Amino acid sequence: MKTSVDLMIENVERLFPGHKEVCKGASVAVDGGRIQAIGPAQKIAGLFDGTRTLDGRGKLLTAGFVDSHTHLVFGGERSGEFVLRCAGGDYEQIASEGGGIRASVRMTRAATLQQLVDSARPRLQRMMAAGSTTIEIKSGYGLDLESELKMLRAIRQLSEEFPIEIVSTFMGAHEIPDEWRHDRAEYVRIICEQMIPQVAREGLAEFCDVFCERGVFDSQESIQILQAGQEHGLKPKVHADELAASGGSQVAAQVGAVSADHLMEVTAEGIEALKGAGVVPTLLPGTTFYLRKSGYAPARSLIDAGLEIAIATDRNPGSCTIESMLFIAGLSVMHLGLTPSEAIVAATRGGARALGREAQCGTIEEGKRADLILWDVPDEDVLIHEFANQVPHVVCAAGRIVFDSHTAITDRSDLTSDQGV
Amino acid sequence: MKTSVDLMIENVERLFPGHKEVCKGASVAVDGGRIQAIGPAQKIAGLFDGTRTLDGRGKLLTAGFVDSHTHLVFGGERSGEFVLRCAGGDYEQIASEGGGIRASVRMTRAATLQQLVDSARPRLQRMMAAGSTTIEIKSGYGLDLESELKMLRAIRQLSEEFPIEIVSTFMGAHEIPDEWRHDRAEYVRIICEQMIPQVAREGLAEFCDVFCERGVFDSQESIQILQAGQEHGLKPKVHADELAASGGSQVAAQVGAVSADHLMEVTAEGIEALKGAGVVPTLLPGTTFYLRKSGYAPARSLIDAGLEIAIATDRNPGSCTIESMLFIAGLSVMHLGLTPSEAIVAATRGGARALGREAQCGTIEEGKRADLILWDVPDEDVLIHEFANQVPHVVCAAGRIVFDSHTAITDRSDLTSDQGV
């Protein structure tokens, strides 16, 4: 008598990443949103009966992507800035004229909660369609109590709407708002004494993040904010060493942050600090690409030091609009020196670790959430070689099929009927 | 009494590129595969009744992309080479060890006609889904009579299967095959006296292309081959000035080529020659990006000289796998210095001119083929700012809807019902 399960993914060419080595021709049984069993196709077929089945022949099955760093909720959009910058405009000048983060702050403050949700929805839909099944979203374009709460409530509403997992981070310390430039200490006090307690009281965030950088928040301010967060149960994350070696990695180590992100300018001492404290280095090569810079983060130095890195999109309105984790994985192979396997691991297990979720997702293992992507390629080398082209064949979030590329070709009259996209 | 038409696209936010300036809120009536009428929404609604209608509110309508330069039919794949190269491997060394074009020649010769068609089909499906409604494909991985004919017959079969227009180019002069390295003149003779006459007899190609480059075909050989093509009715195209200023632009001008492609190393004299002869400069920035080079083609010098450029993917198994013309347009803004409008024009009208098809496609005009892309963005600035994310809302080829992204999100139970992707 076979056990009935919700979904069977049968006979996949390769399954990655998982702790077990599973030979070619494995099947995965999914039930109740979790991976029930993984094993040789014949064995699994003898034990389980799927209400629905997917044919995995010739296909790669990966864990769903975990995008551990995004700013995808914001008001307005900044394409004009991008066009100016590509035509040779200077970013610092654009920022000093009211562009950059400050422009998004103005537009986010002016938006209603519902406008924030409505404009973020298609972004999340595309990201889900591109295989991201766990996505972190930060506040940080409000920079006053009400606007930060509005952003976090928008994130909560999206989390309730979408069938994927959304993780919320409070980032009131994204920038000093114009109204407090004359009194930075007062803004830090507002974050610590007003924003953090209220965010915690409403259960609106799991993490607290700080932009620790020259001209934004210095090491001492960053520690003050992150510790205030910890006192209210918010786990620390740090934007560290992005534009200069500003001590962000050391701050992350000192407070025991879950992750330190960006790290383009991390020093050898910073790397040692991260390692000693078990902080997950999170690299965001899309931002370097999008800003047309050449100084990518020293990924190999981090790996050689024994650290397991994460990669993420940094999706935001200005410095990186890329939403696809596969695109980020491709850039990581092209410009960070990762192998295709390392890039896929960094985009799945690495991201899960950067969100403290390695027990729930990030690999294909029995008992974990059934967050899975079936790709029309045999292995990760081919996937990365075609990172600009491949879209998932099927995306499965907690056992539910949330995207199926096959259905999008509407006029198939001239096409052989058994050929997928 | 209204005229009944196949399709109405109503109330679009912006329509681009077309010769007429049409205000916000235009509608397009499509019938018999052609654009019947364009005008203010109210006027068009008063004249025509659509069997099917698309709501264009808030959306950008562009002409379908014309990808005038691809090598998308080939045997095997070369992801291993890409991985080696990203890890620091030297391209010249990879080529000398049997990689590069020569690897694709071996795998293409070993493939059957049907294998070539089957492996190219998903590429073409993705390209169509990304908005390319006219696509040129070259032979050139056969390099012997039978293998070149096999490639061209595969292209013909794909052309019959797909609802978009496929344009065929004979490129026996893509490389000197190993067996004729000791006697180049003999291979040139085979191209001119055996391949070209047979290709022409079977009507398998419209264009003849040559890789005019140091170490491949020199100027004299290139002219000999292109003129032999012209004698048999094949219009000339040239791979020119890609790795060095090797006189390719002058060759293109001398034979009156329709286009000169690559041009990373084109000189001021080369630009003058192209201009004088009315050759369309075709730039392929995806290849520069994909090979991680920094020397992009001098697009602004070409434009400033009064030339109208085309951009294309160069989709091939080794030096560029990018299939999306929007991605290429994005790279053109980031690295060629084009404005978003210039990039979209180069990807549509420019491509049409590079294939001698400016009377049929490349702009939204009455009488032209109804090759159209409806985008979920209001204008081309936003489209280019999100070039890594946006997929068409709907792609229409000769009036038929061949792609509709809305249908691919399969689990919409938690999503507001009126929200598209």
JSON list of N, CA and C in Angstrom, two decimals, chain B residues 1-58:
[
{"chain": "B", "resi": 1, "resn": "MET", "atom": "N", "xyz": [-21.59, 52.04, -38.94]},
{"chain": "B", "resi": 1, "resn": "MET", "atom": "CA", "xyz": [-21.21, 50.62, -38.99]},
{"chain": "B", "resi": 1, "resn": "MET", "atom": "C", "xyz": [-19.70, 50.49, -38.84]},
{"chain": "B", "resi": 2, "resn": "LYS", "atom": "N", "xyz": [-19.28, 49.80, -37.77]},
{"chain": "B", "resi": 2, "resn": "LYS", "atom": "CA", "xyz": [-17.84, 49.67, -37.52]},
{"chain": "B", "resi": 2, "resn": "LYS", "atom": "C", "xyz": [-17.25, 48.52, -38.32]},
{"chain": "B", "resi": 3, "resn": "THR", "atom": "N", "xyz": [-15.96, 48.67, -38.66]},
{"chain": "B", "resi": 3, "resn": "THR", "atom": "CA", "xyz": [-15.24, 47.60, -39.33]},
{"chain": "B", "resi": 3, "resn": "THR", "atom": "C", "xyz": [-14.73, 46.61, -38.29]},
{"chain": "B", "resi": 4, "resn": "SER", "atom": "N", "xyz": [-14.95, 45.35, -38.52]},
{"chain": "B", "resi": 4, "resn": "SER", "atom": "CA", "xyz": [-14.47, 44.33, -37.58]},
{"chain": "B", "resi": 4, "resn": "SER", "atom": "C", "xyz": [-13.00, 44.00, -37.87]},
{"chain": "B", "resi": 5, "resn": "VAL", "atom": "N", "xyz": [-12.20, 44.00, -36.82]},
{"chain": "B", "resi": 5, "resn": "VAL", "atom": "CA", "xyz": [-10.78, 43.65, -36.98]},
{"chain": "B", "resi": 5, "resn": "VAL", "atom": "C", "xyz": [-10.42, 42.56, -35.98]},
{"chain": "B", "resi": 6, "resn": "ASP", "atom": "N", "xyz": [-9.28, 41.88, -36.23]},
{"chain": "B", "resi": 6, "resn": "ASP", "atom": "CA", "xyz": [-8.86, 40.75, -35.39]},
{"chain": "B", "resi": 6, "resn": "ASP", "atom": "C", "xyz": [-8.54, 41.18, -33.96]},
{"chain": "B", "resi": 7, "resn": "LEU", "atom": "N", "xyz": [-7.87, 42.31, -33.83]},
{"chain": "B", "resi": 7, "resn": "LEU", "atom": "CA", "xyz": [-7.32, 42.67, -32.52]},
{"chain": "B", "resi": 7, "resn": "LEU", "atom": "C", "xyz": [-7.30, 44.18, -32.37]},
{"chain": "B", "resi": 8, "resn": "MET", "atom": "N", "xyz": [-7.67, 44.63, -31.18]},
{"chain": "B", "resi": 8, "resn": "MET", "atom": "CA", "xyz": [-7.54, 46.05, -30.84]},
{"chain": "B", "resi": 8, "resn": "MET", "atom": "C", "xyz": [-6.66, 46.16, -29.60]},
{"chain": "B", "resi": 9, "resn": "ILE", "atom": "N", "xyz": [-5.65, 47.03, -29.67]},
{"chain": "B", "resi": 9, "resn": "ILE", "atom": "CA", "xyz": [-4.85, 47.34, -28.48]},
{"chain": "B", "resi": 9, "resn": "ILE", "atom": "C", "xyz": [-5.22, 48.77, -28.11]},
{"chain": "B", "resi": 10, "resn": "GLU", "atom": "N", "xyz": [-5.88, 48.92, -26.96]},
{"chain": "B", "resi": 10, "resn": "GLU", "atom": "CA", "xyz": [-6.58, 50.16, -26.68]},
{"chain": "B", "resi": 10, "resn": "GLU", "atom": "C", "xyz": [-5.92, 51.00, -25.60]},
{"chain": "B", "resi": 11, "resn": "ASN", "atom": "N", "xyz": [-5.90, 52.31, -25.85]},
{"chain": "B", "resi": 11, "resn": "ASN", "atom": "CA", "xyz": [-5.56, 53.26, -24.79]},
{"chain": "B", "resi": 11, "resn": "ASN", "atom": "C", "xyz": [-4.15, 53.12, -24.24]},
{"chain": "B", "resi": 12, "resn": "VAL", "atom": "N", "xyz": [-3.18, 52.86, -25.11]},
{"chain": "B", "resi": 12, "resn": "VAL", "atom": "CA", "xyz": [-1.82, 52.68, -24.58]},
{"chain": "B", "resi": 12, "resn": "VAL", "atom": "C", "xyz": [-1.26, 54.02, -24.09]},
{"chain": "B", "resi": 13, "resn": "GLU", "atom": "N", "xyz": [-0.39, 53.91, -23.09]},
{"chain": "B", "resi": 13, "resn": "GLU", "atom": "CA", "xyz": [0.22, 55.08, -22.48]},
{"chain": "B", "resi": 13, "resn": "GLU", "atom": "C", "xyz": [1.17, 55.76, -23.47]},
{"chain": "B", "resi": 14, "resn": "ARG", "atom": "N", "xyz": [1.92, 54.92, -24.20]},
{"chain": "B", "resi": 14, "resn": "ARG", "atom": "CA", "xyz": [2.90, 55.44, -25.15]},
{"chain": "B", "resi": 14, "resn": "ARG", "atom": "C", "xyz": [3.15, 54.38, -26.20]},
{"chain": "B", "resi": 15, "resn": "LEU", "atom": "N", "xyz": [3.46, 54.86, -27.41]},
{"chain": "B", "resi": 15, "resn": "LEU", "atom": "CA", "xyz": [3.59, 54.00, -28.58]},
{"chain": "B", "resi": 15, "resn": "LEU", "atom": "C", "xyz": [4.93, 54.36, -29.22]},
{"chain": "B", "resi": 16, "resn": "PHE", "atom": "N", "xyz": [5.83, 53.36, -29.42]},
{"chain": "B", "resi": 16, "resn": "PHE", "atom": "CA", "xyz": [7.19, 53.75, -29.81]},
{"chain": "B", "resi": 16, "resn": "PHE", "atom": "C", "xyz": [7.92, 52.56, -30.42]},
{"chain": "B", "resi": 17, "resn": "PRO", "atom": "N", "xyz": [8.74, 52.68, -31.46]},
{"chain": "B", "resi": 17, "resn": "PRO", "atom": "CA", "xyz": [8.86, 53.87, -32.29]},
{"chain": "B", "resi": 17, "resn": "PRO", "atom": "C", "xyz": [7.93, 53.81, -33.49]},
{"chain": "B", "resi": 18, "resn": "GLY", "atom": "N", "xyz": [7.45, 54.98, -33.87]},
{"chain": "B", "resi": 18, "resn": "GLY", "atom": "CA", "xyz": [6.64, 55.12, -35.07]},
{"chain": "B", "resi": 18, "resn": "GLY", "atom": "C", "xyz": [6.96, 56.46, -35.67]},
{"chain": "B", "resi": 19, "resn": "HIS", "atom": "N", "xyz": [6.66, 56.66, -36.94]},
{"chain": "B", "resi": 19, "resn": "HIS", "atom": "CA", "xyz": [7.00, 57.95, -37.53]},
{"chain": "B", "resi": 19, "resn": "HIS", "atom": "C", "xyz": [6.10, 59.06, -37.04]},
{"chain": "B", "resi": 20, "resn": "LYS", "atom": "N", "xyz": [4.85, 58.69, -36.76]},
{"chain": "B", "resi": 20, "resn": "LYS", "atom": "CA", "xyz": [3.91, 59.71, -36.27]},
{"chain": "B", "resi": 20, "resn": "LYS", "atom": "C", "xyz": [4.10, 59.92, -34.78]},
{"chain": "B", "resi": 21, "resn": "GLU", "atom": "N", "xyz": [3.87, 61.12, -34.34]},
{"chain": "B", "resi": 21, "resn": "GLU", "atom": "CA", "xyz": [3.77, 61.37, -32.91]},
{"chain": "B", "resi": 21, "resn": "GLU", "atom": "C", "xyz": [2.33, 61.09, -32.52]},
{"chain": "B", "resi": 22, "resn": "VAL", "atom": "N", "xyz": [2.11, 60.08, -31.72]},
{"chain": "B", "resi": 22, "resn": "VAL", "atom": "CA", "xyz": [0.75, 59.78, -31.27]},
{"chain": "B", "resi": 22, "resn": "VAL", "atom": "C", "xyz": [0.66, 60.09, -29.78]},
{"chain": "B", "resi": 23, "resn": "CYS", "atom": "N", "xyz": [-0.37, 60.81, -29.43]},
{"chain": "B", "resi": 23, "resn": "CYS", "atom": "CA", "xyz": [-0.51, 61.23, -28.04]},
{"chain": "B", "resi": 23, "resn": "CYS", "atom": "C", "xyz": [-0.83, 60.06, -27.14]},
{"chain": "B", "resi": 24, "resn": "LYS", "atom": "N", "xyz": [-0.67, 60.27, -25.84]},
{"chain": "B", "resi": 24, "resn": "LYS", "atom": "CA", "xyz": [-1.09, 59.36, -24.80]},
{"chain": "B", "resi": 24, "resn": "LYS", "atom": "C", "xyz": [-2.55, 58.96, -25.05]},
{"chain": "B", "resi": 25, "resn": "GLY", "atom": "N", "xyz": [-2.83, 57.67, -24.90]},
{"chain": "B", "resi": 25, "resn": "GLY", "atom": "CA", "xyz": [-4.20, 57.24, -25.10]},
{"chain": "B", "resi": 25, "resn": "GLY", "atom": "C", "xyz": [-4.50, 56.84, -26.53]},
{"chain": "B", "resi": 26, "resn": "ALA", "atom": "N", "xyz": [-3.48, 56.30, -27.22]},
{"chain": "B", "resi": 26, "resn": "ALA", "atom": "CA", "xyz": [-3.69, 55.85, -28.60]},
{"chain": "B", "resi": 26, "resn": "ALA", "atom": "C", "xyz": [-4.19, 54.41, -28.62]},
{"chain": "B", "resi": 27, "resn": "SER", "atom": "N", "xyz": [-4.87, 54.05, -29.68]},
{"chain": "B", "resi": 27, "resn": "SER", "atom": "CA", "xyz": [-5.25, 52.66, -29.91]},
{"chain": "B", "resi": 27, "resn": "SER", "atom": "C", "xyz": [-4.74, 52.21, -31.26]},
{"chain": "B", "resi": 28, "resn": "VAL", "atom": "N", "xyz": [-4.54, 50.89, -31.37]},
{"chain": "B", "resi": 28, "resn": "VAL", "atom": "CA", "xyz": [-4.04, 50.30, -32.61]},
{"chain": "B", "resi": 28, "resn": "VAL", "atom": "C", "xyz": [-5.01, 49.20, -33.04]},
{"chain": "B", "resi": 29, "resn": "ALA", "atom": "N", "xyz": [-5.47, 49.27, -34.30]},
{"chain": "B", "resi": 29, "resn": "ALA", "atom": "CA", "xyz": [-6.34, 48.23, -34.86]},
{"chain": "B", "resi": 29, "resn": "ALA", "atom": "C", "xyz": [-5.51, 47.32, -35.75]},
{"chain": "B", "resi": 30, "resn": "VAL", "atom": "N", "xyz": [-5.60, 46.00, -35.50]},
{"chain": "B", "resi": 30, "resn": "VAL", "atom": "CA", "xyz": [-4.80, 45.02, -36.22]},
{"chain": "B", "resi": 30, "resn": "VAL", "atom": "C", "xyz": [-5.73, 44.07, -36.97]},
{"chain": "B", "resi": 31, "resn": "ASP", "atom": "N", "xyz": [-5.43, 43.84, -38.24]},
{"chain": "B", "resi": 31, "resn": "ASP", "atom": "CA", "xyz": [-6.24, 42.87, -38.97]},
{"chain": "B", "resi": 31, "resn": "ASP", "atom": "C", "xyz": [-5.40, 42.23, -40.08]},
{"chain": "B", "resi": 32, "resn": "GLY", "atom": "N", "xyz": [-5.64, 40.96, -40.31]},
{"chain": "B", "resi": 32, "resn": "GLY", "atom": "CA", "xyz": [-4.90, 40.25, -41.36]},
{"chain": "B", "resi": 32, "resn": "GLY", "atom": "C", "xyz": [-3.41, 40.30, -41.16]},
{"chain": "B", "resi": 33, "resn": "GLY", "atom": "N", "xyz": [-2.99, 40.38, -39.90]},
{"chain": "B", "resi": 33, "resn": "GLY", "atom": "CA", "xyz": [-1.56, 40.37, -39.60]},
{"chain": "B", "resi": 33, "resn": "GLY", "atom": "C", "xyz": [-0.89, 41.71, -39.73]},
{"chain": "B", "resi": 34, "resn": "ARG", "atom": "N", "xyz": [-1.66, 42.73, -40.12]},
{"chain": "B", "resi": 34, "resn": "ARG", "atom": "CA", "xyz": [-1.06, 44.06, -40.32]},
{"chain": "B", "resi": 34, "resn": "ARG", "atom": "C", "xyz": [-1.71, 45.11, -39.42]},
{"chain": "B", "resi": 35, "resn": "ILE", "atom": "N", "xyz": [-0.96, 46.21, -39.25]},
{"chain": "B", "resi": 35, "resn": "ILE", "atom": "CA", "xyz": [-1.50, 47.34, -38.52]},
{"chain": "B", "resi": 35, "resn": "ILE", "atom": "C", "xyz": [-2.42, 48.10, -39.47]},
{"chain": "B", "resi": 36, "resn": "GLN", "atom": "N", "xyz": [-3.73, 48.11, -39.13]},
{"chain": "B", "resi": 36, "resn": "GLN", "atom": "CA", "xyz": [-4.71, 48.75, -40.01]},
{"chain": "B", "resi": 36, "resn": "GLN", "atom": "C", "xyz": [-4.84, 50.23, -39.72]},
{"chain": "B", "resi": 37, "resn": "ALA", "atom": "N", "xyz": [-4.80, 50.58, -38.45]},
{"chain": "B", "resi": 37, "resn": "ALA", "atom": "CA", "xyz": [-5.00, 51.99, -38.09]},
{"chain": "B", "resi": 37, "resn": "ALA", "atom": "C", "xyz": [-4.41, 52.28, -36.73]},
{"chain": "B", "resi": 38, "resn": "ILE", "atom": "N", "xyz": [-3.92, 53.49, -36.57]},
{"chain": "B", "resi": 38, "resn": "ILE", "atom": "CA", "xyz": [-3.39, 53.99, -35.30]},
{"chain": "B", "resi": 38, "resn": "ILE", "atom": "C", "xyz": [-4.01, 55.36, -35.08]},
{"chain": "B", "resi": 39, "resn": "GLY", "atom": "N", "xyz": [-4.44, 55.65, -33.88]},
{"chain": "B", "resi": 39, "resn": "GLY", "atom": "CA", "xyz": [-4.99, 56.98, -33.64]},
{"chain": "B", "resi": 39, "resn": "GLY", "atom": "C", "xyz": [-5.49, 57.13, -32.23]},
{"chain": "B", "resi": 40, "resn": "PRO", "atom": "N", "xyz": [-6.03, 58.29, -31.92]},
{"chain": "B", "resi": 40, "resn": "PRO", "atom": "CA", "xyz": [-6.59, 58.52, -30.58]},
{"chain": "B", "resi": 40, "resn": "PRO", "atom": "C", "xyz": [-7.64, 57.44, -30.28]},
{"chain": "B", "resi": 41, "resn": "ALA", "atom": "N", "xyz": [-7.65, 56.99, -29.02]},
{"chain": "B", "resi": 41, "resn": "ALA", "atom": "CA", "xyz": [-8.48, 55.85, -28.64]},
{"chain": "B", "resi": 41, "resn": "ALA", "atom": "C", "xyz": [-9.94, 56.03, -29.05]},
{"chain": "B", "resi": 42, "resn": "GLN", "atom": "N", "xyz": [-10.47, 57.22, -28.81]},
{"chain": "B", "resi": 42, "resn": "GLN", "atom": "CA", "xyz": [-11.89, 57.43, -29.08]},
{"chain": "B", "resi": 42, "resn": "GLN", "atom": "C", "xyz": [-12.20, 57.31, -30.57]},
{"chain": "B", "resi": 43, "resn": "LYS", "atom": "N", "xyz": [-11.33, 57.85, -31.39]},
{"chain": "B", "resi": 43, "resn": "LYS", "atom": "CA", "xyz": [-11.53, 57.80, -32.83]},
{"chain": "B", "resi": 43, "resn": "LYS", "atom": "C", "xyz": [-11.49, 56.35, -33.33]},
{"chain": "B", "resi": 44, "resn": "ILE", "atom": "N", "xyz": [-10.46, 55.62, -32.88]},
{"chain": "B", "resi": 44, "resn": "ILE", "atom": "CA", "xyz": [-10.30, 54.24, -33.33]},
{"chain": "B", "resi": 44, "resn": "ILE", "atom": "C", "xyz": [-11.48, 53.39, -32.85]},
{"chain": "B", "resi": 45, "resn": "ALA", "atom": "N", "xyz": [-11.91, 53.63, -31.61]},
{"chain": "B", "resi": 45, "resn": "ALA", "atom": "CA", "xyz": [-13.05, 52.87, -31.06]},
{"chain": "B", "resi": 45, "resn": "ALA", "atom": "C", "xyz": [-14.33, 53.14, -31.86]},
{"chain": "B", "resi": 46, "resn": "GLY", "atom": "N", "xyz": [-14.41, 54.30, -32.46]},
{"chain": "B", "resi": 46, "resn": "GLY", "atom": "CA", "xyz": [-15.58, 54.64, -33.25]},
{"chain": "B", "resi": 46, "resn": "GLY", "atom": "C", "xyz": [-15.58, 54.00, -34.63]},
{"chain": "B", "resi": 47, "resn": "LEU", "atom": "N", "xyz": [-14.39, 53.59, -35.08]},
{"chain": "B", "resi": 47, "resn": "LEU", "atom": "CA", "xyz": [-14.26, 53.05, -36.43]},
{"chain": "B", "resi": 47, "resn": "LEU", "atom": "C", "xyz": [-14.18, 51.53, -36.48]},
{"chain": "B", "resi": 48, "resn": "PHE", "atom": "N", "xyz": [-13.60, 50.93, -35.43]},
{"chain": "B", "resi": 48, "resn": "PHE", "atom": "CA", "xyz": [-13.31, 49.49, -35.47]},
{"chain": "B", "resi": 48, "resn": "PHE", "atom": "C", "xyz": [-13.87, 48.75, -34.26]},
{"chain": "B", "resi": 49, "resn": "ASP", "atom": "N", "xyz": [-14.14, 47.49, -34.48]},
{"chain": "B", "resi": 49, "resn": "ASP", "atom": "CA", "xyz": [-14.59, 46.58, -33.44]},
{"chain": "B", "resi": 49, "resn": "ASP", "atom": "C", "xyz": [-13.60, 45.41, -33.42]},
{"chain": "B", "resi": 50, "resn": "GLY", "atom": "N", "xyz": [-12.96, 45.15, -32.27]},
{"chain": "B", "resi": 50, "resn": "GLY", "atom": "CA", "xyz": [-11.97, 44.08, -32.22]},
{"chain": "B", "resi": 50, "resn": "GLY", "atom": "C", "xyz": [-12.58, 42.76, -31.79]},
{"chain": "B", "resi": 51, "resn": "THR", "atom": "N", "xyz": [-12.24, 41.68, -32.50]},
{"chain": "B", "resi": 51, "resn": "THR", "atom": "CA", "xyz": [-12.65, 40.34, -32.08]},
{"chain": "B", "resi": 51, "resn": "THR", "atom": "C", "xyz": [-12.02, 40.05, -30.72]},
{"chain": "B", "resi": 52, "resn": "ARG", "atom": "N", "xyz": [-10.79, 40.58, -30.58]},
{"chain": "B", "resi": 52, "resn": "ARG", "atom": "CA", "xyz": [-10.08, 40.45, -29.30]},
{"chain": "B", "resi": 52, "resn": "ARG", "atom": "C", "xyz": [-9.54, 41.83, -28.95]},
{"chain": "B", "resi": 53, "resn": "THR", "atom": "N", "xyz": [-9.52, 42.17, -27.68]},
{"chain": "B", "resi": 53, "resn": "THR", "atom": "CA", "xyz": [-8.96, 43.47, -27.30]},
{"chain": "B", "resi": 53, "resn": "THR", "atom": "C", "xyz": [-7.95, 43.30, -26.17]},
{"chain": "B", "resi": 54, "resn": "LEU", "atom": "N", "xyz": [-6.97, 44.17, -26.17]},
{"chain": "B", "resi": 54, "resn": "LEU", "atom": "CA", "xyz": [-5.99, 44.24, -25.07]},
{"chain": "B", "resi": 54, "resn": "LEU", "atom": "C", "xyz": [-6.06, 45.63, -24.48]},
{"chain": "B", "resi": 55, "resn": "ASP", "atom": "N", "xyz": [-6.04, 45.69, -23.15]},
{"chain": "B", "resi": 55, "resn": "ASP", "atom": "CA", "xyz": [-6.10, 46.97, -22.46]},
{"chain": "B", "resi": 55, "resn": "ASP", "atom": "C", "xyz": [-4.68, 47.52, -22.31]},
{"chain": "B", "resi": 56, "resn": "GLY", "atom": "N", "xyz": [-4.43, 48.64, -22.95]},
{"chain": "B", "resi": 56, "resn": "GLY", "atom": "CA", "xyz": [-3.07, 49.20, -22.92]},
{"chain": "B", "resi": 56, "resn": "GLY", "atom": "C", "xyz": [-2.86, 50.28, -21.89]},
{"chain": "B", "resi": 57, "resn": "ARG", "atom": "N", "xyz": [-3.85, 50.51, -21.01]},
{"chain": "B", "resi": 57, "resn": "ARG", "atom": "CA", "xyz": [-3.73, 51.62, -20.06]},
{"chain": "B", "resi": 57, "resn": "ARG", "atom": "C", "xyz": [-2.48, 51.49, -19.19]},
{"chain": "B", "resi": 58, "resn": "GLY", "atom": "N", "xyz": [-1.70, 52.57, -19.11]},
{"chain": "B", "resi": 58, "resn": "GLY", "atom": "CA", "xyz": [-0.49, 52.58, -18.30]},
{"chain": "B", "resi": 58, "resn": "GLY", "atom": "C", "xyz": [0.66, 51.82, -18.92]}
]
